[in-house]
Amino acid sequence: MPVRLRDVANRLGISTAAVCKALKGHKDISEATRQRVLECVRELNYQPNLLARGLSVGRSKAIGLVIPELMHSFFAEIAHGVTRQVQSKQYTLLLADSEENPEAERQAVELLLARRVDGLVIASAQSQNDLSLFEELQRREVPFVLLDRRYPAIKAPFVGIDNLTLGRLATEHLLKIGCRHVAHISCLSIATGPGRLEGYLHALEAHDGKANPRLIVDTTRAGTESVDVAAYQAMRQLLSSRPRPDGVFCFNDPIAVNAIKAALDVGLRVPQDVAVVGAGNVHYSDLLRVPLTTVDQSPAAMGAKAAEILLQLIESEGSLRPADIFIPLNLVERESTRRPRRICEREKGGSPARRSVRSGLSKAGGSGT
Amino acid sequence: MPVRLRDVANRLGISTAAVCKALKGHKDISEATRQRVLECVRELNYQPNLLARGLSVGRSKAIGLVIPELMHSFFAEIAHGVTRQVQSKQYTLLLADSEENPEAERQAVELLLARRVDGLVIASAQSQNDLSLFEELQRREVPFVLLDRRYPAIKAPFVGIDNLTLGRLATEHLLKIGCRHVAHISCLSIATGPGRLEGYLHALEAHDGKANPRLIVDTTRAGTESVDVAAYQAMRQLLSSRPRPDGVFCFNDPIAVNAIKAALDVGLRVPQDVAVVGAGNVHYSDLLRVPLTTVDQSPAAMGAKAAEILLQLIESEGSLRPADIFIPLNLVERESTRRPRRICEREKGGSPARRSVRSGLSKAGGSGT
DNA sequence: TTGAAAGCGCTACCAG
DNA sequence: CTGGTAGCGCTTTCAA
């Protein structure tokens, strides 16, 4: 039904080869026929069949993006960054959502490979213990870049943030505003979780050396329980422990938002009674009931960078081995940690060199509409 | 490099045809050879090349999704609904983001067709005046379904909401809580805009017959100005007009959020001085500084339904002509319209039959993480 | 400068 | 029941 190369060739009384070359500006075709071809193509509204081309040349000009959860606006923004970059280079994006399920992710990757994508960007749901998926990809020499979630054992370019720094940044901030008992709601089942916990511990150690295990609670979900309720419960648990924390660093914004909810529900004030910081700088986090202090990770930039690197990787045909990229972090200070002026007593020991904190320009005022 | 059908055929000393049939369970192949094939396939880890298959059978088992703005969480959720449905049916999703640009959308569609997608789901950025893109699709007999943004002149299945009802629902709510001067911040450049305005007008007419044109301001952007600032300015303008509105129905949540910001910035209280309702029930809208009353549109359900219909359309090979689907609306009442108890004086005339309002269960408590 | 022809990997028709 | 074989639409090499 659709018009083929042959159709325009026949109509012009020339060969398909000639048309093909004319179209890609091969210089061994006369300008005259080239013009005729171009005109005819326009006239018939010829569109090359990319399946056929892909089969023929062995490259599809398509890449796959595997995301653990598109509902999370963090990943939606990443996806946006990826699409922008990819579309600007005339590639097509194949999207798969693993819903945080490692097995679903495997199948999704399998399917994308069967479609002969030229490469993959993966924000993975695999556990750190099972790297077989990535090993398989390497064995097959499929170019791929790891996004957001890092697997140190895997030698593939990574684009994301340094979670240790993130955890430290957030925790130091809480300490700096005078919190004495800083808790952490973690999510160790996600690849970025342990690093943030570690950053939290580092900051505490550097400050006064003590980390109270009772002030760390994890939200790894047992079964189908939603993250929101897990977070809510985690906060309730923290708030009933003694000493009661006066500052909480949460693994991410959704958790932080639920933590705040939990605190308010039991009659505590945020930030006066307990300060909260999240991570991700989700849209509208400055318009929340209590505007949320959070660590911005520039997800769109992350996505764009990952795509850019993947495309380089593909076009360089393996001659390139790009370094990991760490997107700069940015602590955005808002109400949830804005303590009534109160000098921090006993600032013990020299605090370790802190990463520079860029001006916390709100993101929700930007393009998020 | 990757293993082909031929490789397994050779290894088994049979023909590719036999292998092909064995794999798809054609009954004219002996169980014995079928087993041998299956085993060999597993052993060699054979993966069919879907480009080749697509070329051969003329169907790609892939569909395209065209979205105007993935950053907007409304569309991210739609995309999520689509992916779920599509993946469950073993289709692949090709994603394109038009960034609200009609021309970019055309090109994106062109590219998807060149990749021989079996159909398209389009939340379009085309203006109502230029339907050529859709006409072209119909001419080429490409199955497609219109999502969220409706083009009445186009005979293609539509999945979305009834904007007139939405506008009426929101406006009636404001009237019901006692607002005397209900304003509307519209966005007429988007296909869903006019319907909502109309619903607003209908509600006012039914109530007391008067609609003040000064209380309607549009946010169609001049140039590169962001929606957020357009919305903010629109609200400022409204607030300085006399009579000052005491209730505002906003085209969508991002606009509503900025409108609230504008009101608070000039020292007004929400909802006491001015009540605000949005549309979309964006994540966390119940955790905003002022939790936002909004009309929920169940975007994930919308996406899933659209995909489902498209797949039916494809598999029925045009024998089917599905009806438009209107996803039920759901007014979610929160702080931004929770007026201090105040009886509505002078409830003139019988208010028109109102759509049932389902229980306003918050969405942010759900899976949005 | 042009064209014939051989694939790319898979499917499907039709003859054995 | 099985296996040649002729495409699907495009690219590319090689000969004219």
PDB file of C-alpha atoms in Angstrom, chain A residues 182-282:
ATOM      1  CA  VAL A 182      19.216  13.249  62.855  1.00  0.00           C
ATOM      2  CA  ALA A 183      17.361  10.228  61.566  1.00  0.00           C
ATOM      3  CA  HIS A 184      17.291   8.626  58.153  1.00  0.00           C
ATOM      4  CA  ILE A 185      14.485   6.914  56.316  1.00  0.00           C
ATOM      5  CA  SER A 186      16.262   4.748  53.797  1.00  0.00           C
ATOM      6  CA  CYS A 187      15.336   2.544  50.924  1.00  0.00           C
ATOM      7  CA  LEU A 188      18.089   0.012  50.645  1.00  0.00           C
ATOM      8  CA  SER A 189      16.430  -2.131  48.031  1.00  0.00           C
ATOM      9  CA  ILE A 190      16.992   0.566  45.451  1.00  0.00           C
ATOM     10  CA  ALA A 191      20.485   0.833  44.066  1.00  0.00           C
ATOM     11  CA  THR A 192      20.870   4.437  45.142  1.00  0.00           C
ATOM     12  CA  GLY A 193      19.867   3.672  48.709  1.00  0.00           C
ATOM     13  CA  PRO A 194      23.046   2.373  50.290  1.00  0.00           C
ATOM     14  CA  GLY A 195      25.141   5.287  49.060  1.00  0.00           C
ATOM     15  CA  ARG A 196      22.827   7.798  50.635  1.00  0.00           C
ATOM     16  CA  LEU A 197      22.838   5.918  53.884  1.00  0.00           C
ATOM     17  CA  GLU A 198      26.607   5.885  53.802  1.00  0.00           C
ATOM     18  CA  GLY A 199      26.706   9.626  53.185  1.00  0.00           C
ATOM     19  CA  TYR A 200      24.423  10.080  56.153  1.00  0.00           C
ATOM     20  CA  LEU A 201      26.706   7.992  58.331  1.00  0.00           C
ATOM     21  CA  HIS A 202      29.805   9.816  57.141  1.00  0.00           C
ATOM     22  CA  ALA A 203      28.294  13.159  57.988  1.00  0.00           C
ATOM     23  CA  LEU A 204      27.322  12.020  61.449  1.00  0.00           C
ATOM     24  CA  GLU A 205      30.722  10.559  62.103  1.00  0.00           C
ATOM     25  CA  ALA A 206      32.467  13.694  61.017  1.00  0.00           C
ATOM     26  CA  HIS A 207      30.187  15.695  63.260  1.00  0.00           C
ATOM     27  CA  ASP A 208      30.181  13.878  66.548  1.00  0.00           C
ATOM     28  CA  GLY A 209      30.963  10.332  65.792  1.00  0.00           C
ATOM     29  CA  LYS A 210      27.776   8.718  66.892  1.00  0.00           C
ATOM     30  CA  ALA A 211      25.087   7.193  64.736  1.00  0.00           C
ATOM     31  CA  ASN A 212      22.142   5.693  66.485  1.00  0.00           C
ATOM     32  CA  PRO A 213      20.865   2.593  64.670  1.00  0.00           C
ATOM     33  CA  ARG A 214      17.410   3.214  66.093  1.00  0.00           C
ATOM     34  CA  LEU A 215      17.304   6.380  64.062  1.00  0.00           C
ATOM     35  CA  ILE A 216      17.625   4.545  60.795  1.00  0.00           C
ATOM     36  CA  VAL A 217      14.610   2.841  59.350  1.00  0.00           C
ATOM     37  CA  ASP A 218      14.234   1.256  56.001  1.00  0.00           C
ATOM     38  CA  THR A 219      11.226   1.282  53.702  1.00  0.00           C
ATOM     39  CA  THR A 220      11.986  -1.700  51.575  1.00  0.00           C
ATOM     40  CA  ARG A 221       8.546  -3.024  50.930  1.00  0.00           C
ATOM     41  CA  ALA A 222       7.549  -6.414  52.068  1.00  0.00           C
ATOM     42  CA  GLY A 223       4.894  -7.171  49.520  1.00  0.00           C
ATOM     43  CA  THR A 224       2.486  -5.014  47.638  1.00  0.00           C
ATOM     44  CA  GLU A 225       2.396  -2.301  50.259  1.00  0.00           C
ATOM     45  CA  SER A 226       2.773   1.111  48.648  1.00  0.00           C
ATOM     46  CA  VAL A 227       5.851   3.217  49.207  1.00  0.00           C
ATOM     47  CA  ASP A 228       3.674   5.918  50.651  1.00  0.00           C
ATOM     48  CA  VAL A 229       2.368   3.864  53.492  1.00  0.00           C
ATOM     49  CA  ALA A 230       5.767   2.346  54.134  1.00  0.00           C
ATOM     50  CA  ALA A 231       7.191   5.842  54.460  1.00  0.00           C
ATOM     51  CA  TYR A 232       4.365   7.011  56.655  1.00  0.00           C
ATOM     52  CA  GLN A 233       4.815   4.087  58.992  1.00  0.00           C
ATOM     53  CA  ALA A 234       8.559   4.490  59.065  1.00  0.00           C
ATOM     54  CA  MET A 235       8.130   8.065  60.217  1.00  0.00           C
ATOM     55  CA  ARG A 236       5.612   7.081  62.850  1.00  0.00           C
ATOM     56  CA  GLN A 237       8.075   4.574  64.169  1.00  0.00           C
ATOM     57  CA  LEU A 238      10.855   7.135  64.286  1.00  0.00           C
ATOM     58  CA  LEU A 239       8.700   9.636  66.064  1.00  0.00           C
ATOM     59  CA  SER A 240       7.928   7.218  68.827  1.00  0.00           C
ATOM     60  CA  SER A 241      11.531   6.291  69.469  1.00  0.00           C
ATOM     61  CA  ARG A 242      13.596   7.981  72.168  1.00  0.00           C
ATOM     62  CA  PRO A 243      15.363  10.256  71.701  1.00  0.00           C
ATOM     63  CA  ARG A 244      12.837  11.542  69.230  1.00  0.00           C
ATOM     64  CA  PRO A 245      14.601  12.750  66.104  1.00  0.00           C
ATOM     65  CA  ASP A 246      14.497  16.469  65.432  1.00  0.00           C
ATOM     66  CA  GLY A 247      15.672  16.114  61.869  1.00  0.00           C
ATOM     67  CA  VAL A 248      15.057  13.466  59.220  1.00  0.00           C
ATOM     68  CA  PHE A 249      16.848  12.904  55.984  1.00  0.00           C
ATOM     69  CA  CYS A 250      14.578  10.947  53.657  1.00  0.00           C
ATOM     70  CA  PHE A 251      15.715   8.818  50.784  1.00  0.00           C
ATOM     71  CA  ASN A 252      13.538  10.770  48.361  1.00  0.00           C
ATOM     72  CA  ASP A 253      10.818  13.367  48.102  1.00  0.00           C
ATOM     73  CA  PRO A 254       7.829  11.053  48.065  1.00  0.00           C
ATOM     74  CA  ILE A 255       9.058   9.563  51.297  1.00  0.00           C
ATOM     75  CA  ALA A 256       9.736  12.999  52.730  1.00  0.00           C
ATOM     76  CA  VAL A 257       6.279  14.182  51.837  1.00  0.00           C
ATOM     77  CA  ASN A 258       4.726  11.261  53.636  1.00  0.00           C
ATOM     78  CA  ALA A 259       7.030  11.724  56.559  1.00  0.00           C
ATOM     79  CA  ILE A 260       5.873  15.300  56.918  1.00  0.00           C
ATOM     80  CA  LYS A 261       2.319  14.126  56.753  1.00  0.00           C
ATOM     81  CA  ALA A 262       2.983  11.649  59.519  1.00  0.00           C
ATOM     82  CA  ALA A 263       4.611  14.308  61.680  1.00  0.00           C
ATOM     83  CA  LEU A 264       1.766  16.764  61.229  1.00  0.00           C
ATOM     84  CA  ASP A 265      -0.756  14.037  61.901  1.00  0.00           C
ATOM     85  CA  VAL A 266       0.661  13.419  65.355  1.00  0.00           C
ATOM     86  CA  GLY A 267       0.619  17.112  66.103  1.00  0.00           C
ATOM     87  CA  LEU A 268       4.250  17.938  65.560  1.00  0.00           C
ATOM     88  CA  ARG A 269       5.344  21.043  63.714  1.00  0.00           C
ATOM     89  CA  VAL A 270       7.663  21.019  60.743  1.00  0.00           C
ATOM     90  CA  PRO A 271      10.321  22.304  60.917  1.00  0.00           C
ATOM     91  CA  GLN A 272      10.095  23.514  64.507  1.00  0.00           C
ATOM     92  CA  ASP A 273       9.763  20.095  66.098  1.00  0.00           C
ATOM     93  CA  VAL A 274      11.256  18.062  63.347  1.00  0.00           C
ATOM     94  CA  ALA A 275      13.000  19.214  60.182  1.00  0.00           C
ATOM     95  CA  VAL A 276      12.780  17.153  57.024  1.00  0.00           C
ATOM     96  CA  VAL A 277      14.868  16.993  53.900  1.00  0.00           C
ATOM     97  CA  GLY A 278      14.174  14.918  50.837  1.00  0.00           C
ATOM     98  CA  ALA A 279      15.907  14.248  47.570  1.00  0.00           C
ATOM     99  CA  GLY A 280      14.809  14.742  44.014  1.00  0.00           C
ATOM    100  CA  ASN A 281      13.238  18.183  44.037  1.00  0.00           C
ATOM    101  CA  VAL A 282      10.031  16.886  42.659  1.00  0.00           C
TER     102      VAL A 282
END
